[in-house]
Coordinates of C-alpha atoms in Angstrom, one line a residue:
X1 CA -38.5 -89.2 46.1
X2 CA -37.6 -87.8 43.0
X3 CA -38.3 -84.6 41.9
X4 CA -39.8 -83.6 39.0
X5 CA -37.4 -81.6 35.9
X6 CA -38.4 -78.3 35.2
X7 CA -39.7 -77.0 32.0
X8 CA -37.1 -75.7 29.8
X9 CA -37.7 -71.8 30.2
X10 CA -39.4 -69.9 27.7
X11 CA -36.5 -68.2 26.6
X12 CA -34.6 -70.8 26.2
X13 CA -36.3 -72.3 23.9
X14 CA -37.2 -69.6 21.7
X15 CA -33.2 -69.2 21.3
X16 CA -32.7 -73.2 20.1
X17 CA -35.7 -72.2 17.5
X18 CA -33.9 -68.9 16.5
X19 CA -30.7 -70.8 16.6
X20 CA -31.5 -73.3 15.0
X21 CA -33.5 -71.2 12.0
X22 CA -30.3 -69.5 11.9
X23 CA -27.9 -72.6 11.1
X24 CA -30.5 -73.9 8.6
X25 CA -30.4 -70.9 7.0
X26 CA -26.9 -70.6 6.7
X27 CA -26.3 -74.2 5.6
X28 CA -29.3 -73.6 3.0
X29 CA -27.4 -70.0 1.9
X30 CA -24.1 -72.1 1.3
X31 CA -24.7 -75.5 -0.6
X32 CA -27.9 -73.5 -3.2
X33 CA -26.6 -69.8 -3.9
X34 CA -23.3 -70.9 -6.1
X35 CA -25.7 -73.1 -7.8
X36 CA -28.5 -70.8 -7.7
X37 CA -26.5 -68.2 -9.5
X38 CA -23.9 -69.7 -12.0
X39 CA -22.7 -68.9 -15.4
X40 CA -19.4 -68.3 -17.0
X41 CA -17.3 -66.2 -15.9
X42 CA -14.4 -65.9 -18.1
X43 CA -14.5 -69.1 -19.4
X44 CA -10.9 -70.0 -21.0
X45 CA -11.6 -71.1 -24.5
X46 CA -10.1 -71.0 -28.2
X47 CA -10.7 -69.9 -31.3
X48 CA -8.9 -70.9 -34.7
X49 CA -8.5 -68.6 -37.3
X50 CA -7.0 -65.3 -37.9
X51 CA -7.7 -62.6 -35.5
X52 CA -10.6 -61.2 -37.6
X53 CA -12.3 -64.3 -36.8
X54 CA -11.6 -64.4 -33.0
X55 CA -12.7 -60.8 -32.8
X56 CA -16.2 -61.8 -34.6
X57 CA -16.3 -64.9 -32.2
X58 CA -15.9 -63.0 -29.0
X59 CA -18.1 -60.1 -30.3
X60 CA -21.0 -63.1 -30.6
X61 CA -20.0 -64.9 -27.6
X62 CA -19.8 -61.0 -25.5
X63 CA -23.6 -60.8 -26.8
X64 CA -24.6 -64.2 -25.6
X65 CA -23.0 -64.2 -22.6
X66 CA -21.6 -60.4 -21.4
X67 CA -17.4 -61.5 -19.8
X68 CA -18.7 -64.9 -20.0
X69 CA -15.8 -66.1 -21.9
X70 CA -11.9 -65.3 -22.4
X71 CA -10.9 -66.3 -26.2
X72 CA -7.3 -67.3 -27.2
X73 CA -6.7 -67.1 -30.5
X74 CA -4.6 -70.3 -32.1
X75 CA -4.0 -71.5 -35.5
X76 CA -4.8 -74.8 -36.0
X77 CA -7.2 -77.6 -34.4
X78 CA -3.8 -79.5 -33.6
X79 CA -2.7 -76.3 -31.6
X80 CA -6.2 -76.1 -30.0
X81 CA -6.2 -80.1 -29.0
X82 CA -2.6 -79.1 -26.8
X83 CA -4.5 -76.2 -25.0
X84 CA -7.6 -78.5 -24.2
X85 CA -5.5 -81.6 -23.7
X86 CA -3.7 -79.7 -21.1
X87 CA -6.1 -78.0 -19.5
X88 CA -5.4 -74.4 -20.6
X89 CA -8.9 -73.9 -22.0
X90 CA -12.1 -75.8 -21.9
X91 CA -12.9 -76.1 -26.3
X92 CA -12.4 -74.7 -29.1
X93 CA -14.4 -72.9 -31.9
X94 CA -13.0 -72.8 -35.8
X95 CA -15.2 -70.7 -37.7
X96 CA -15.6 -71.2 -41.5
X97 CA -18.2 -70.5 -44.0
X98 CA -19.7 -73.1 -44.2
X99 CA -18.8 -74.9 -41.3
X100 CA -18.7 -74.8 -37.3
X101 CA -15.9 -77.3 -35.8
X102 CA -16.5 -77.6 -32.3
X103 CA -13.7 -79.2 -29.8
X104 CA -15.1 -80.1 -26.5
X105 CA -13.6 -82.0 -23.2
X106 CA -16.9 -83.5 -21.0
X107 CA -14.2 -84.7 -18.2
X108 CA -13.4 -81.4 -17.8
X109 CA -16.7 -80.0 -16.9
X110 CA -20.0 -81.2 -18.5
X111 CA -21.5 -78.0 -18.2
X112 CA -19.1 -76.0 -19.8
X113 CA -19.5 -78.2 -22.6
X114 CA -23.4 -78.3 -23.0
X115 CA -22.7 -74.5 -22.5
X116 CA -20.3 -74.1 -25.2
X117 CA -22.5 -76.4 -28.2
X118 CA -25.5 -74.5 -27.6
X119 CA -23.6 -71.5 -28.5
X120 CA -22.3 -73.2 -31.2
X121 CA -25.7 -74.2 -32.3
X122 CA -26.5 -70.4 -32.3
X123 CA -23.3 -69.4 -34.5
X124 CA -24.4 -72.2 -37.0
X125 CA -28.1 -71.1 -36.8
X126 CA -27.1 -67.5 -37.6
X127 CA -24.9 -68.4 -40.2
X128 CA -27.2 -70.3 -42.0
X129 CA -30.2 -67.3 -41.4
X130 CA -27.7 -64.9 -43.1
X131 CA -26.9 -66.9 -46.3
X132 CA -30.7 -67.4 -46.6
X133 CA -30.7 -71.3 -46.2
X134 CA -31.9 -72.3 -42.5
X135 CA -30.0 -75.4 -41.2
X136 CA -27.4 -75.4 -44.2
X137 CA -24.6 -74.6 -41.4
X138 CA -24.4 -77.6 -39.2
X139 CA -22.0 -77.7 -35.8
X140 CA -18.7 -80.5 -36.0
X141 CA -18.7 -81.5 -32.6
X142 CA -15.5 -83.8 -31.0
X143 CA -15.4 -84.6 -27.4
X144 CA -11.6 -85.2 -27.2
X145 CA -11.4 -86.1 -23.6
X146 CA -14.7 -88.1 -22.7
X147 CA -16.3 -89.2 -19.8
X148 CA -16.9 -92.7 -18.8
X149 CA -19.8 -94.3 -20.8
X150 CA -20.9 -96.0 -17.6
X151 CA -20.8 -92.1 -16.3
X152 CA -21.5 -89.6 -18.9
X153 CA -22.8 -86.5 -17.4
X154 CA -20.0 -86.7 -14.1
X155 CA -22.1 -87.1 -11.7
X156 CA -19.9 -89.8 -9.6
X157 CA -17.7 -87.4 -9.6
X158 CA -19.4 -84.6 -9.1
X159 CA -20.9 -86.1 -5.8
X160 CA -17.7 -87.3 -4.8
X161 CA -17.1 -83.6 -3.3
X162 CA -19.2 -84.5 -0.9
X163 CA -17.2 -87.4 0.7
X164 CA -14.0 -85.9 0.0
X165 CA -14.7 -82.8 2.2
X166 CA -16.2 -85.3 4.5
X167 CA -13.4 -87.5 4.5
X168 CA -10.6 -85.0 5.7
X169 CA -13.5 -84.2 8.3
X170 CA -13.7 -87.5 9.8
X171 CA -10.3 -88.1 10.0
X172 CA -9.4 -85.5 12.0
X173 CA -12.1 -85.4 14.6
X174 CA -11.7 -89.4 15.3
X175 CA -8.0 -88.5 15.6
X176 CA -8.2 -85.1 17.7
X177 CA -10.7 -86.8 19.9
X178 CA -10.4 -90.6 20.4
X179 CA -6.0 -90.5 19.9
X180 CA -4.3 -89.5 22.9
X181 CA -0.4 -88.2 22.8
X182 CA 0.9 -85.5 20.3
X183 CA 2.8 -88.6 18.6
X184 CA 0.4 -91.4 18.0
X185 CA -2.2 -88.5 16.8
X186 CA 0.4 -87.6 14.0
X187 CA 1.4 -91.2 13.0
X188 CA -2.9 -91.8 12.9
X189 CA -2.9 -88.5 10.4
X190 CA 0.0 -89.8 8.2
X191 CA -1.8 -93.5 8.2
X192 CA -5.3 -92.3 7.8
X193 CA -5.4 -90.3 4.5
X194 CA -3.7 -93.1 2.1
X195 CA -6.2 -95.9 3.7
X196 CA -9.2 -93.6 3.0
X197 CA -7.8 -92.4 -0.4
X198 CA -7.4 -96.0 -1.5
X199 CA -11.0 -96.5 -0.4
X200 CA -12.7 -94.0 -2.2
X201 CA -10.6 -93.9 -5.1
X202 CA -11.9 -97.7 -5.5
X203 CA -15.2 -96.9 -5.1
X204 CA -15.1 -94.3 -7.8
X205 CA -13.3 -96.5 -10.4
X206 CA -14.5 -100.5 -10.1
X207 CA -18.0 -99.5 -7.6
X208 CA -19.3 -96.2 -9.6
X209 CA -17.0 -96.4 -12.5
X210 CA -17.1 -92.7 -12.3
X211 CA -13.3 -92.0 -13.6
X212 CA -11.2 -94.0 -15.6
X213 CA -7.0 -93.8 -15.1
X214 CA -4.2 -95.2 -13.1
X215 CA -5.4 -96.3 -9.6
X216 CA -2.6 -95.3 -7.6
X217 CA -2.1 -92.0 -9.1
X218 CA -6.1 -91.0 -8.6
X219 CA -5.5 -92.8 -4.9
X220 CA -2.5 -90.3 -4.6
X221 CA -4.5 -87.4 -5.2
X222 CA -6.8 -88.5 -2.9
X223 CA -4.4 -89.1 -0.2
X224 CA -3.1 -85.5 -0.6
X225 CA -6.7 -84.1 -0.6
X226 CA -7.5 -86.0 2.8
X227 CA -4.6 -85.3 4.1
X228 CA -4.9 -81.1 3.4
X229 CA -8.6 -81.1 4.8
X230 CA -7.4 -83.8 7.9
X231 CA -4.1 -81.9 8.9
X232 CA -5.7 -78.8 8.7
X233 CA -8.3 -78.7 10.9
X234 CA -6.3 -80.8 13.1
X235 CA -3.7 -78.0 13.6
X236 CA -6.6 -76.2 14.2
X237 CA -8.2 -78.6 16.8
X238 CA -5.0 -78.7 18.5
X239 CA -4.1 -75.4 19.0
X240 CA -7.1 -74.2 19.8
X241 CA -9.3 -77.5 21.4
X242 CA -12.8 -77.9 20.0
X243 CA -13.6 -74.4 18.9
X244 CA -10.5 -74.7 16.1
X245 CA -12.3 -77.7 14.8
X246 CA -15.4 -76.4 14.6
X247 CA -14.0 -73.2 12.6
X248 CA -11.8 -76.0 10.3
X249 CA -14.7 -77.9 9.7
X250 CA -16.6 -75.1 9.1
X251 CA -13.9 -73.5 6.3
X252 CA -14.0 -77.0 4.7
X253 CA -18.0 -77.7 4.4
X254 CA -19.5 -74.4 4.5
X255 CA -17.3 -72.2 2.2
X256 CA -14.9 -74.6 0.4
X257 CA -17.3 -77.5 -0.5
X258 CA -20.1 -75.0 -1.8
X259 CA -17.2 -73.1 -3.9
X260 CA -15.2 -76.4 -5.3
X261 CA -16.7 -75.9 -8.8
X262 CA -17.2 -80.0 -9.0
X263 CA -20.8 -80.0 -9.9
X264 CA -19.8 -77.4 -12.8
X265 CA -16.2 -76.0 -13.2
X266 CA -14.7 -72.7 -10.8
X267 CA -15.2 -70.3 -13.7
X268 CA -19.1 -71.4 -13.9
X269 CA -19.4 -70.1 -10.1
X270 CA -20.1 -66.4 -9.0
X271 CA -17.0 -64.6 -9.9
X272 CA -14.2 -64.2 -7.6
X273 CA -15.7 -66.8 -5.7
X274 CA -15.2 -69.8 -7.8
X275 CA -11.1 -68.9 -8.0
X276 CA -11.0 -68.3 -4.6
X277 CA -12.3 -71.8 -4.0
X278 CA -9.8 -73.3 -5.6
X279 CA -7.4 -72.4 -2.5
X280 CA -9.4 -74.4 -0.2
X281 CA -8.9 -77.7 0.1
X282 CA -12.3 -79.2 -1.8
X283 CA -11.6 -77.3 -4.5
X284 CA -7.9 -77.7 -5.0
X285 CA -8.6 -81.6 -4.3
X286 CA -11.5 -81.7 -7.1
X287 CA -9.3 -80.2 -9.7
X288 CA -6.3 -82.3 -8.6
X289 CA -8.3 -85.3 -9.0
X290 CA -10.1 -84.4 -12.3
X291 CA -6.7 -83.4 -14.0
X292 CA -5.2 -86.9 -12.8
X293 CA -7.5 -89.0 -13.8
X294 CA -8.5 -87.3 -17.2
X295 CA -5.6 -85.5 -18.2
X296 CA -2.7 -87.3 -17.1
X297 CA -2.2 -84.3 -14.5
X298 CA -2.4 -81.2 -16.7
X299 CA -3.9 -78.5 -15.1
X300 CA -3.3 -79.8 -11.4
X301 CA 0.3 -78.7 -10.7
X302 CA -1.4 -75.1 -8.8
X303 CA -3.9 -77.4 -7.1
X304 CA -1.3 -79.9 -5.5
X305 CA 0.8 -77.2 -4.0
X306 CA -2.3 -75.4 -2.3
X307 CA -3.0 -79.0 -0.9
X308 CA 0.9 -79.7 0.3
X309 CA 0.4 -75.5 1.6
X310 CA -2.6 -76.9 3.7
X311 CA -0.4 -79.9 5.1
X312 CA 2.6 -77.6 6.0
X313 CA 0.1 -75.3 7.8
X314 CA -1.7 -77.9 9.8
X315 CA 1.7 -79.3 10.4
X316 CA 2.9 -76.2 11.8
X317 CA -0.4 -75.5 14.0
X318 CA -0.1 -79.0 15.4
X319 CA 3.5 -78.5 16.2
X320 CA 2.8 -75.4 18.2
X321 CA -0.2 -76.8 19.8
X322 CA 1.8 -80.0 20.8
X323 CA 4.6 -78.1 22.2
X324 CA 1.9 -75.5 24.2
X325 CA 0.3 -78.5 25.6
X326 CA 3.5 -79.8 26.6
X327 CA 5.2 -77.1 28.5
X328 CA 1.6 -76.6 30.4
X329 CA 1.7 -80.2 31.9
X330 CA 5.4 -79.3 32.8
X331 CA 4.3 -76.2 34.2
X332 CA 1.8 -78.3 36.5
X333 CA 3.8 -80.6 37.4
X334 CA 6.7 -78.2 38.3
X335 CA 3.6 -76.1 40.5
X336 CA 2.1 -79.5 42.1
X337 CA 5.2 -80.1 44.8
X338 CA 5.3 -76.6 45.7
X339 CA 1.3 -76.6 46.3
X340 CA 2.4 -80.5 48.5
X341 CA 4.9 -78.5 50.3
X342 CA 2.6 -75.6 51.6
X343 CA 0.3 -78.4 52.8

């Protein structure tokens, strides 16, 4: 007859609920406080005009938001298109008056954009308020690299930091735990990343119709974003077995996704966190992926060599793993006859 289980003790359970209030607290802490407390941070953008007009600018833009934005100084719109086309700053302010000309680009962050036209709407407001004619000084605004009309506040992409992070995730565990042999786990991360790459970068463009651009160059950014997130914490799993994945999976979702400045942009994130996102794989792999599909790749030349950095270094912690695990099974079987012998 069997006999009956008995009840979990006490204490036990009291650690699950404490454990678990712990690891919902954490995940809570992680995904809300960069959201909870953004603004700019040093926000790149440009102002035309001579540097009497920049220093009036940043005075305004220092009293509406204190280090909330760092202003270049150019000298014509077609100087200040270059700088936003290639992803040096975010828009562009001239200052006349009678006028405020406003140069925007919504693919490379909504927010910053909504951000930067209701300042511009202050400047015109004030202007107007000081020549004693209220709404005489209107705001010129040009979006000069949209978003998708199907899309026009990002979100597709936004949410797609999600699956990205996710993606890398997957790829590695079903590999580190379901592929047996060094080898045929390597050729599964080299296979892996492009399939899944292609996947999502369909769904994004013909599903969603999130991003617009070249399909293969958005699927290779993809690819190299998978394969960052996958090798790393697949280095990780095998050098150290299951506690390496968890800490790799743990740097991806906990810290990098939260910090990957895709909902907003990294300078929109508590400073020095939203830069130091940007050398995690989510991060690097957002901006990689915005600045190929938007911008032809400007802007994305820092992000693709932090993801090839994260390849090499899972590359290198696989290696060593491999070749540990290998000279241990030769250790036991060198130790196995002489154990047979002293039988």
């Amino acid at each position: 007859m069997e006999s009956t289980p008995k009840p979990t003790p006490i204490g036990r359970v009291i650690a699950i609920s404490a454990g678990l209030a712990l690891i919902v607290g954490v995940l809570t802490l992680a995904f809300t406080w960069p959201s909870a407390d953004m603004g700019p941070n040093e926000v790149p953008i440009a102002v035309i005009g001579p540097d009497e007009a920049v220093a009036q600018v940043q005075s305004q833009l220092d009293d509406a938001q204190p280090d909330g934005f760092d202003v270049t100084a150019v000298a014509d719109a077609a100087e200040a298109e270059t700088l936003i086309e290639e992803r040096e700053v975010y828009a562009a302010l001239a200052i006349a008056p009678g006028s405020v000309d406003l140069y925007t680009a919504s693919a490379a962050s909504p927010t910053v954009a909504r951000l930067v036209t209701g300042i511009a709407d202050q400047i015109a407001a004030q202007m107007s308020q000081a020549a004693g004619q209220p709404g005489s000084v209107q705001v010129n605004a040009q979006d000069l690299v949209p978003l998708p009309a199907d899309d026009p506040n990002g979100a597709g992409l936004a949410a797609s930091a999600f699956p990205m992070a996710m993606g890398g995730i997957v790829i590695a565990a079903l590999i580190a735990f379901n592929v047996r042999g060094s080898g045929r786990q390597a050729l599964a991360a080299v296979l892996a990343p492009p399939a899944v790459g292609a996947g999502v970068a369909a769904i994004l463009m013909y599903v969603l119709e999130s991003i617009d651009g070249d399909f293969w160059a958005i699927t290779g950014a993809l690819t190299l974003t998978m394969a960052a997130t996958a090798w790393g914490i697949l280095g990780l799993a095998k050098l150290l077995g299951r506690t390496g994945f968890v800490l790799g999976a743990v740097i991806v979702m906990l810290v990098g996704n939260p910090l990957s400045g895709m909902t907003s942009s990294p300078e929109m994130l508590p400073a020095p966190w939203g830069a130091f996102g940007q050398f995690l794989s989510p991060g690097a792999g957002g901006t990689l992926v915005r600045s190929t599909a938007y911008f032809d790749g400007n802007g994305g030349d820092a992000a693709a060599w932090t993801l090839a950095a994260w390849v090499v270094a899972g590359v290198l912690l696989f290696t060593i793993g491999a070749v540990q695990a290998k000279v241990k099974g030769v250790n036991e079987e060198a130790r196995e006859p002489v154990s047979a012998a002293a039988a």
